[in-house]
Short mmCIF file of C-alpha atoms in Angstrom, two decimals:
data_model
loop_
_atom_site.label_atom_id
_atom_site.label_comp_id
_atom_site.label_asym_id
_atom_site.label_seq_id
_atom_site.Cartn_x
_atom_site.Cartn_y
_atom_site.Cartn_z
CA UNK A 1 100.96 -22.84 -10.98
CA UNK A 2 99.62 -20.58 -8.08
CA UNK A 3 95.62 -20.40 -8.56
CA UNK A 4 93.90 -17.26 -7.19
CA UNK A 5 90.74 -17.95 -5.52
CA UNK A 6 89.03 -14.20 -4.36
CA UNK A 7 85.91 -13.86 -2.34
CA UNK A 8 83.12 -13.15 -4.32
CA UNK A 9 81.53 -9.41 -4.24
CA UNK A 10 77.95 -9.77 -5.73
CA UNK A 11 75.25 -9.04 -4.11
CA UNK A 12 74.26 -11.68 -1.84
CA UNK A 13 76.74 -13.79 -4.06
CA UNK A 14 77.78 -16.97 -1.33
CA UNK A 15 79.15 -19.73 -3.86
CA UNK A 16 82.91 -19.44 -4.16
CA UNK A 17 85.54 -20.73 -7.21
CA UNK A 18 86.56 -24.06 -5.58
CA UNK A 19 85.52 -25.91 -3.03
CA UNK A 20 87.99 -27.78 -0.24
CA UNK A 21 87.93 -31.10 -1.80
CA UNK A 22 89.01 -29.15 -5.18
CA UNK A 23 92.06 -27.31 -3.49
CA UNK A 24 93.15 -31.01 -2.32
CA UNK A 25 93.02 -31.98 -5.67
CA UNK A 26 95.31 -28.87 -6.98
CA UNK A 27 97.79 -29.70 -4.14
CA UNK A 28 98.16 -32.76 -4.70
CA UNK A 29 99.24 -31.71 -8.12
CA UNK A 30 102.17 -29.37 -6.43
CA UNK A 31 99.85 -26.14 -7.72
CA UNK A 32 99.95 -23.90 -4.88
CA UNK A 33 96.68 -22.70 -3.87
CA UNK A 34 95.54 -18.43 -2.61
CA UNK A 35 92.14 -18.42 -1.09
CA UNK A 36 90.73 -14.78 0.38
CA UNK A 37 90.17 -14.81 4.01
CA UNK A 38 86.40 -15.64 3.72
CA UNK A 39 85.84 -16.33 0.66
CA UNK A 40 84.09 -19.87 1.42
CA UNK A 41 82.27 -18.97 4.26
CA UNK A 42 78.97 -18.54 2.29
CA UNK A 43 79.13 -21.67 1.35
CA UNK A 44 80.34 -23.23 4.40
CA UNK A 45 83.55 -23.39 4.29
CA UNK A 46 86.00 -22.43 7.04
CA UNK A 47 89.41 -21.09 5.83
CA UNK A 48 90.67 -24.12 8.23
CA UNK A 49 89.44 -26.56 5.76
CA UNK A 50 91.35 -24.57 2.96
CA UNK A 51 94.57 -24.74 4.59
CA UNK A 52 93.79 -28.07 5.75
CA UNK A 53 93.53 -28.86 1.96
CA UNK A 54 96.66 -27.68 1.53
CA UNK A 55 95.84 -23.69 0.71
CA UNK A 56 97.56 -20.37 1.34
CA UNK A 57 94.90 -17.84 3.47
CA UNK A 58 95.70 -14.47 2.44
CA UNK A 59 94.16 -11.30 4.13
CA UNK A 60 92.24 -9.17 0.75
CA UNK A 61 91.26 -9.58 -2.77
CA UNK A 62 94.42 -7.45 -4.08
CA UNK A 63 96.90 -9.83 -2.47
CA UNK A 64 94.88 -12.88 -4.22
CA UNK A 65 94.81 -11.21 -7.79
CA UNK A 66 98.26 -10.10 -7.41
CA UNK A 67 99.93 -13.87 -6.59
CA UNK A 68 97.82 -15.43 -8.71
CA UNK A 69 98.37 -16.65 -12.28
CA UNK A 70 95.02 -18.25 -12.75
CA UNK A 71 91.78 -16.69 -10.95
CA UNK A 72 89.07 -19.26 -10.45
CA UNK A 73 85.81 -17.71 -9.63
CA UNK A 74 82.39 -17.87 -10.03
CA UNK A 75 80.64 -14.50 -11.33
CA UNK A 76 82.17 -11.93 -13.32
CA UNK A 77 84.04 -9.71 -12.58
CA UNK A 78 82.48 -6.51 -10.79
CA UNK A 79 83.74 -2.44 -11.82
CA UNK A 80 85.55 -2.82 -8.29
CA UNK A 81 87.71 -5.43 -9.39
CA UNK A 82 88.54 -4.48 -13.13
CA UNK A 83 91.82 -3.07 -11.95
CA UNK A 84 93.36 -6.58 -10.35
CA UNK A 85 93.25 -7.97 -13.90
CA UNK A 86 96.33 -8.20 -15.60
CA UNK A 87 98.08 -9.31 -18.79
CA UNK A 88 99.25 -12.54 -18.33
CA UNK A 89 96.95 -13.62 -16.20
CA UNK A 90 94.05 -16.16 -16.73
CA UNK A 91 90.57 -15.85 -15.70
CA UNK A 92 88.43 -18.81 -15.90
CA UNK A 93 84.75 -17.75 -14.47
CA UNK A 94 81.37 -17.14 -15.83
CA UNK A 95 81.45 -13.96 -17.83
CA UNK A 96 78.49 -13.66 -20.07
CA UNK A 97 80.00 -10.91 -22.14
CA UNK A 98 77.34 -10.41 -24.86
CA UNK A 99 74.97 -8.56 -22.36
CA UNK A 100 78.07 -6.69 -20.04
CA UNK A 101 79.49 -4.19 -22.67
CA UNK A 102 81.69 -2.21 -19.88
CA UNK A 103 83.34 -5.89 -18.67
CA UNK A 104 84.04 -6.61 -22.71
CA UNK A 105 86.14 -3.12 -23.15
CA UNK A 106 87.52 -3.70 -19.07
CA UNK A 107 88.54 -7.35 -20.25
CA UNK A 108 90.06 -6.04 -23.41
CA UNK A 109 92.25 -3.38 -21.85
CA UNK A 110 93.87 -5.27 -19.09
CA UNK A 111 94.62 -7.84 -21.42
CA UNK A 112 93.49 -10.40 -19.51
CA UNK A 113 93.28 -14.08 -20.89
CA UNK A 114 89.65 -14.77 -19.76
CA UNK A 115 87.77 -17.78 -19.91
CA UNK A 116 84.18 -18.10 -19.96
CA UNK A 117 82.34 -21.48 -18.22
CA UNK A 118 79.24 -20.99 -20.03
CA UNK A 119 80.32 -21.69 -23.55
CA UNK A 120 82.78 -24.34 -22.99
CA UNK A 121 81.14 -26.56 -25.64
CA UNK A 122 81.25 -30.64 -26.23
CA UNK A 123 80.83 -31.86 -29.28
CA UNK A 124 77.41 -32.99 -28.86
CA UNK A 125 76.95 -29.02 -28.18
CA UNK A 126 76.45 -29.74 -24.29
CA UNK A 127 77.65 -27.15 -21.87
CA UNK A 128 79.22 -28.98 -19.04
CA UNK A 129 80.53 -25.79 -17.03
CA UNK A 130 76.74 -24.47 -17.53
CA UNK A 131 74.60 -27.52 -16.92
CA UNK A 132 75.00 -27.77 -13.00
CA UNK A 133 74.20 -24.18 -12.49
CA UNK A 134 71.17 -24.41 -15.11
CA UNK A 135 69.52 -27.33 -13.55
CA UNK A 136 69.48 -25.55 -10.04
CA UNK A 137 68.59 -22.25 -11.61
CA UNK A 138 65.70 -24.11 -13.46
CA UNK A 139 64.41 -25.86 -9.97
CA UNK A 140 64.73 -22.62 -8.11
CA UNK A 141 62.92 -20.47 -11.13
CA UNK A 142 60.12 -22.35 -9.91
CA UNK A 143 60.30 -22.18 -6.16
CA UNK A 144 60.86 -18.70 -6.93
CA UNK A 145 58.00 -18.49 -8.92
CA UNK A 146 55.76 -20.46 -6.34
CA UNK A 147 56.69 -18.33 -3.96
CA UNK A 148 55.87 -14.97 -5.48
CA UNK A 149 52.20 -16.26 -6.33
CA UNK A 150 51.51 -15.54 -2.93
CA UNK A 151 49.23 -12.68 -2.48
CA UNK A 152 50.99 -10.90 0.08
CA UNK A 153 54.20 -10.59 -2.15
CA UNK A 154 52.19 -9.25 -4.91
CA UNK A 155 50.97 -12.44 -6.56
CA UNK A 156 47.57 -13.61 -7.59
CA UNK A 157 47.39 -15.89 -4.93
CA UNK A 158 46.98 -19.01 -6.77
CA UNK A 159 48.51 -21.98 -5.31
CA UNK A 160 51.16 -23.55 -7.68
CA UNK A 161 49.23 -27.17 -7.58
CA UNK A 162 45.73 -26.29 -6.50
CA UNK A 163 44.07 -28.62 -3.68
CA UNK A 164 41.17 -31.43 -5.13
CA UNK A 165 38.38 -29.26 -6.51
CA UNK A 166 40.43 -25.94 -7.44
CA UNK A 167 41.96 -25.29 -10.41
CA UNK A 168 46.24 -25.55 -10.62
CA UNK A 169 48.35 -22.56 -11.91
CA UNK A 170 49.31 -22.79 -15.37
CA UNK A 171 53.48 -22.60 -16.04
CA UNK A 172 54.93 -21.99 -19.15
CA UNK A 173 58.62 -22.46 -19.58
CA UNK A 174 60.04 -21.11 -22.65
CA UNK A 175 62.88 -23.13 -23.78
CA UNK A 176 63.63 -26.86 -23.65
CA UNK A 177 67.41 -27.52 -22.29
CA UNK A 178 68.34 -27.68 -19.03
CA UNK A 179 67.32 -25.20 -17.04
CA UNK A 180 63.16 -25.39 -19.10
CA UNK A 181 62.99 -29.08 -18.49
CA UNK A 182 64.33 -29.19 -14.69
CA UNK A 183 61.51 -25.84 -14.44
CA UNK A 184 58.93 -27.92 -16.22
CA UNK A 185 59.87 -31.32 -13.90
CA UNK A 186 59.65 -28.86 -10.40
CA UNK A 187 56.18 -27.52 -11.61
CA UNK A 188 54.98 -30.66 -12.52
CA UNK A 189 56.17 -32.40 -8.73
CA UNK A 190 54.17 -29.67 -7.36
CA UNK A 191 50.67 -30.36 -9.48
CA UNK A 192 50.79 -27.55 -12.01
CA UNK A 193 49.92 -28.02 -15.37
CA UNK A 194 53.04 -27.57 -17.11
CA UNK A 195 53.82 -26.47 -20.96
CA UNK A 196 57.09 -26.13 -22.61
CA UNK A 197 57.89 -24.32 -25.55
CA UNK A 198 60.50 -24.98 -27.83
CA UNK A 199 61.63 -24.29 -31.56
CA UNK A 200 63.20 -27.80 -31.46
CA UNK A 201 60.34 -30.80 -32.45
CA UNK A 202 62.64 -33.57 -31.72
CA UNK A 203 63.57 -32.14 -28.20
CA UNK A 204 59.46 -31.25 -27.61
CA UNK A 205 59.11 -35.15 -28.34
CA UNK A 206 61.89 -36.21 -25.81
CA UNK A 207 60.49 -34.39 -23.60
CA UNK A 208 57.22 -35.28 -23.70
CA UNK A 209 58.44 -39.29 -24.14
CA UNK A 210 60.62 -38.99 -20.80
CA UNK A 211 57.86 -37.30 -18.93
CA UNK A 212 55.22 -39.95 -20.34
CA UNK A 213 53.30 -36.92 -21.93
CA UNK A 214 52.32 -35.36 -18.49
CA UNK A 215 54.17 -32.13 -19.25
CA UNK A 216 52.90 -30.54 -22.73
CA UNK A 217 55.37 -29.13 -25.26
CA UNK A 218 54.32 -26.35 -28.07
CA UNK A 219 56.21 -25.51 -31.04
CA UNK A 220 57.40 -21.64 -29.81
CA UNK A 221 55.57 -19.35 -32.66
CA UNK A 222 55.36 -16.07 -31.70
CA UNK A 223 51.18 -16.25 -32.11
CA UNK A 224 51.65 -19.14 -30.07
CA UNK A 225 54.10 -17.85 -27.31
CA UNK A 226 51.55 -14.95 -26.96
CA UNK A 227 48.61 -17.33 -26.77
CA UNK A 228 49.97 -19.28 -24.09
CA UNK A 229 51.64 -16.19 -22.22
CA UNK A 230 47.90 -14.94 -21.71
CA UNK A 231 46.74 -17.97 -20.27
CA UNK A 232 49.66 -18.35 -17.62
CA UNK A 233 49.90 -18.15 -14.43
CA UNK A 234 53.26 -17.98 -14.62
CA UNK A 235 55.94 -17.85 -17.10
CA UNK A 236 59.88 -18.85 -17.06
CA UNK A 237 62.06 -17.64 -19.25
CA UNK A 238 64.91 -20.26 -19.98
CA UNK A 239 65.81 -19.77 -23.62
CA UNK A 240 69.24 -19.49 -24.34
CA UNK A 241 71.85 -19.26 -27.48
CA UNK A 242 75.17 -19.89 -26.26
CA UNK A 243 77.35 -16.62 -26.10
CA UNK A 244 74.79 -14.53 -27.40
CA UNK A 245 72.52 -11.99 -25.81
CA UNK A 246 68.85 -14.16 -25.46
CA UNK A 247 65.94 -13.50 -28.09
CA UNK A 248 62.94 -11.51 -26.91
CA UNK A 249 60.39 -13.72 -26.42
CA UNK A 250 57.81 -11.93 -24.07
CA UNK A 251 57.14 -8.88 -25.26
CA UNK A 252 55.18 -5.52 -23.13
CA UNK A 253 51.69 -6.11 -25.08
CA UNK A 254 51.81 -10.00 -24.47
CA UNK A 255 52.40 -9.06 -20.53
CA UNK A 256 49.70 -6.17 -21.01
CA UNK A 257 47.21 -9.23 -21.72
CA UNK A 258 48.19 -11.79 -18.49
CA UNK A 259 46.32 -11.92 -15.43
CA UNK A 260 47.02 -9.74 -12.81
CA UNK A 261 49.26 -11.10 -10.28
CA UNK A 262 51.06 -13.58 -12.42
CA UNK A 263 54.85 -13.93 -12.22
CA UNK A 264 57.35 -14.11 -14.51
CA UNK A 265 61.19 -15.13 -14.00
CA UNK A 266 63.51 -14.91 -16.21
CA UNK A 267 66.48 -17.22 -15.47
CA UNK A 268 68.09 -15.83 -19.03
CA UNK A 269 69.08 -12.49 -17.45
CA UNK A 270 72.63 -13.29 -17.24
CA UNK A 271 72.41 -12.80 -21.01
CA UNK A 272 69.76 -9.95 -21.10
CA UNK A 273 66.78 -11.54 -20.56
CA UNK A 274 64.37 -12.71 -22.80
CA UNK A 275 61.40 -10.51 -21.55
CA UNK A 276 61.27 -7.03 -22.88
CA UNK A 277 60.87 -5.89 -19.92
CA UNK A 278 63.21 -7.59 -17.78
CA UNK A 279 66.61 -6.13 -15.39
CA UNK A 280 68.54 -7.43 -13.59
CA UNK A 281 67.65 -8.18 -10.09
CA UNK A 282 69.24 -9.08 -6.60
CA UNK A 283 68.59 -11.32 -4.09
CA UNK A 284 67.63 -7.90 -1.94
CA UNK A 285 65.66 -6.39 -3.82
CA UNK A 286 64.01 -8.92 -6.57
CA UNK A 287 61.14 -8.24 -8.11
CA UNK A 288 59.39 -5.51 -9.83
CA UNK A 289 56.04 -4.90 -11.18
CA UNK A 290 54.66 -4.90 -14.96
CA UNK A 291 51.30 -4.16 -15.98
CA UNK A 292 50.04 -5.91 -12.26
CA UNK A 293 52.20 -8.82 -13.00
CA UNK A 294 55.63 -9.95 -11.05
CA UNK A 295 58.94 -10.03 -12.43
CA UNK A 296 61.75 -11.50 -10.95
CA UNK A 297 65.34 -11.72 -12.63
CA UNK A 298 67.79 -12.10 -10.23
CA UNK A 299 71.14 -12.54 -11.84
CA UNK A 300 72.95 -15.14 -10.26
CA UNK A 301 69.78 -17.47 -8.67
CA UNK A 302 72.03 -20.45 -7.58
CA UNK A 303 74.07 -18.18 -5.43
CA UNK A 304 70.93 -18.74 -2.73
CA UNK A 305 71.77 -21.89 -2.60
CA UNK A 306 75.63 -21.72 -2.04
CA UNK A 307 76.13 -25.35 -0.36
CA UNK A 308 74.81 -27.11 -3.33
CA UNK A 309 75.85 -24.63 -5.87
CA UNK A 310 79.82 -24.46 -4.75
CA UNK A 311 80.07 -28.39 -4.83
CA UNK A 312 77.89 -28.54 -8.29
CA UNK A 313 80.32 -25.99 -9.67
CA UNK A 314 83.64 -27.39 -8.78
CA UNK A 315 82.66 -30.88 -9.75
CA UNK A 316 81.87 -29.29 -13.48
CA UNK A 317 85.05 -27.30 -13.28
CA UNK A 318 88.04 -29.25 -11.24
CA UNK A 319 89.06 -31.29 -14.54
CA UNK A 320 89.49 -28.28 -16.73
CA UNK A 321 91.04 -26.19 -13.90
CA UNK A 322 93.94 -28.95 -13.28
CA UNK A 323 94.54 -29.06 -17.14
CA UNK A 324 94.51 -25.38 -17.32
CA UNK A 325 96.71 -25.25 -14.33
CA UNK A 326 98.93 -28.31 -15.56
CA UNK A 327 101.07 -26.41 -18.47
CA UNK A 328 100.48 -23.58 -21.03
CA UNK A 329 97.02 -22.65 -21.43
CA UNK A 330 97.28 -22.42 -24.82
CA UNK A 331 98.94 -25.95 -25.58
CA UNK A 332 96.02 -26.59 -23.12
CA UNK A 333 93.13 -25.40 -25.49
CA UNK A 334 94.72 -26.63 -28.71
CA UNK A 335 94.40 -30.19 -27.30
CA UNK A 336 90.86 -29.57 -25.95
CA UNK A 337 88.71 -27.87 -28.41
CA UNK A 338 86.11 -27.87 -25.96
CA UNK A 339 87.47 -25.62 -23.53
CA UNK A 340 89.13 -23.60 -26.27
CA UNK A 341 85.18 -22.41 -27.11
CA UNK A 342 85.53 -20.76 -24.18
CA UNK A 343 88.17 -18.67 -25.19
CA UNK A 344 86.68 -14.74 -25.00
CA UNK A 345 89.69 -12.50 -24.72
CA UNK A 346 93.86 -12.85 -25.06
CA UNK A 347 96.03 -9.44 -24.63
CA UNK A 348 93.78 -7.05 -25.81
CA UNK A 349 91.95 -9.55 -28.95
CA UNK A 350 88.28 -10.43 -28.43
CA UNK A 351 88.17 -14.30 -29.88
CA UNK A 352 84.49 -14.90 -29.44
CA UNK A 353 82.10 -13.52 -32.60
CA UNK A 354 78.87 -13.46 -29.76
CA UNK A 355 80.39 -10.99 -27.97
CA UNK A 356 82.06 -9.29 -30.74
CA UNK A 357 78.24 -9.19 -32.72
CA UNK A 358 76.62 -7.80 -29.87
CA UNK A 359 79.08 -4.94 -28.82
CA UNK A 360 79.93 -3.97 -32.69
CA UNK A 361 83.95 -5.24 -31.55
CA UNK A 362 85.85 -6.62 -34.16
CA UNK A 363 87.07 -10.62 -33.34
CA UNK A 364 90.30 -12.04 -34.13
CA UNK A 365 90.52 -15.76 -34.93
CA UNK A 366 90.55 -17.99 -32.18
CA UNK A 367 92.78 -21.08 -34.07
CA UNK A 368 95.65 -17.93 -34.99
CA UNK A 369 95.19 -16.38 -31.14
CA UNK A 370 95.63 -19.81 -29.26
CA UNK A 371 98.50 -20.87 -31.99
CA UNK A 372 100.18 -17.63 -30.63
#
């Protein structure tokens, strides 16, 4: 198979689809390999160590998309690259359709077979294409969060763990997975007093167990999200429902009531945030203000840390690109229900009822779609 890896065109987007290492891997296999001039050098990576790996440099984007029958990126695409999808072709990326209604309908009409890392779904209802990118958005939500404290940026000027004798800032990180508890753990190494709210008791209790009790947990109410908002001195959204647009936790008159100066980041923007007041953000330009406090919902958050991010990514993703790339993706996904969650949209069909509930689509059945 030849695999299609473009340059990524986000703002300030540096992680690309696969790393060196992972083009080795795919050559090894006899899969030819087309990289984008630059499309690794965010992330440190010299076309030389592509096409020492064994990959094909080609000159722009078009060429890429063109040669390619799998494209293996990171972020979805962007308006500017709608027209290098093609029928027949398969996408495997982050999408996060159920908050992106123009990519849905852009998806649809190429007829694209596209699919999505983030609900690739195990069994045991773990997101493996997800987790690596939600544990370093969770750390960075709260050096992110740290950071905008800082008076000069617009924060109350509270520092995140105090000193002996002063009092710490209070986080609250709505939502217990990944991305909540590696939040909650970063707070806590830096001496805040930490609080986690989740609608799940027996994850509260884990943890609280794993943490030895030193970061509180909260049953998420809506009295009680509201009680704790107005207390914090900062707040980080985390909550998500796989393939769905996130619930709206935070709402105006709960941020009407915080302290001026506190910050809130919402690492669920990628699925529409679950402030009412949040949009999206860039690494430019990333905050705004609300009511005196600090928002900050930058859209792709691991993409500042590209180095880390690239390898994370393709570690999560090599296995179920080389069994994508090793036959027909659809004998593929009927031996691997897990990846066949991630299954969003075949020539023209949206197969994925998130999406479909969000944008008012109608969804045609994923078993019938894959069975062809």
């Amino acid at each position: 198979m030849r695999i299609g890896v473009p340059r990524e065109i986000k703002n300030h987007e540096n992680r690309v689809g696969l790393t060196a290492a992972g083009v080795h891997e795919l050559a090894l296999r006899g899969h030819e390999v087309l990289v984008e001039s630059g499309a690794g050098v965010g992330s440190r990576i010299p076309d030389t160590d592509y096409v020492a790996a064994g990959a094909r440099i080609l000159p722009t984007a078009e060429e890429v998309w063109d040669g390619a029958d799998m494209i293996v990126k990171v972020k979805e695409p962007l308006p500017a690259e709608y027209p290098r999808m093609r029928k027949g072709q398969v996408l495997f990326t982050y999408l996060h359709l159920a908050a992106d209604e123009a990519l849905t309908r852009a998806l649809l009409d190429s007829g694209i077979t596209a699919i999505a890392y983030e609900t690739v779904q195990l069994p045991d209802r773990s997101l493996p294409l997800l987790a690596p990118m939600s544990a370093i958005a969770g750390r960075l939500a709260t050096q992110v969060a740290a950071y905008h404290l800082m008076a000069p940026l617009g924060g109350s000027g509270v520092l995140m763990g105090g000193v002996p004798g002063t009092g710490e800032a209070h986080v609250v990180v709505l939502g217990g997975g990944v991305v909540g508890e590696q939040a909650a753990m970063m707070a806590l190494g830096l001496h805040a007093q930490v609080t986690v709210m989740d609608v799940s008791v027996p994850r509260l209790a884990q943890i609280a167990n794993v943490h030895d009790g030193r970061i509180l947990t909260r049953y998420s109410t809506t009295l009680d999200v509201a009680t704790q908002v107005a207390d914090a001195d900062v707040v980080i959204g985390s909550v998500l429902i796989p393939g769905k647009k996130a619930p709206k936790l935070v709402t105006e008159e709960m941020v009407s009531t915080m302290k001026a100066g506190s910050v809130l980041v919402d690492v669920a923007i990628d699925q529409g945030g679950c402030f009412e007041n949040s949009r999206p953000t860039t690494h430019a330009d990333p905050t705004f203000t609300v009511h005196d406090t600090v928002f900050s919902c930058v859209a792709n958050m691991p993409g500042s840390v590209p180095v880390t991010a690239t390898a994370a990514l393709t570690n999560a993703t090599l296995p179920y690109v080389l069994r994508l790339a090793s036959g027909d993706w659809r004998e593929t996904l009927r031996a691997d229900p897990a990846l066949a969650a991630g299954l969003h949209t075949h020539d023209g069909a949206l197969t994925h009822a998130g999406t479909g509930e969000a944008h008012g689509i109608e969804v045609a059945d994923t078993a019938a779609v894959i069975a062809g």
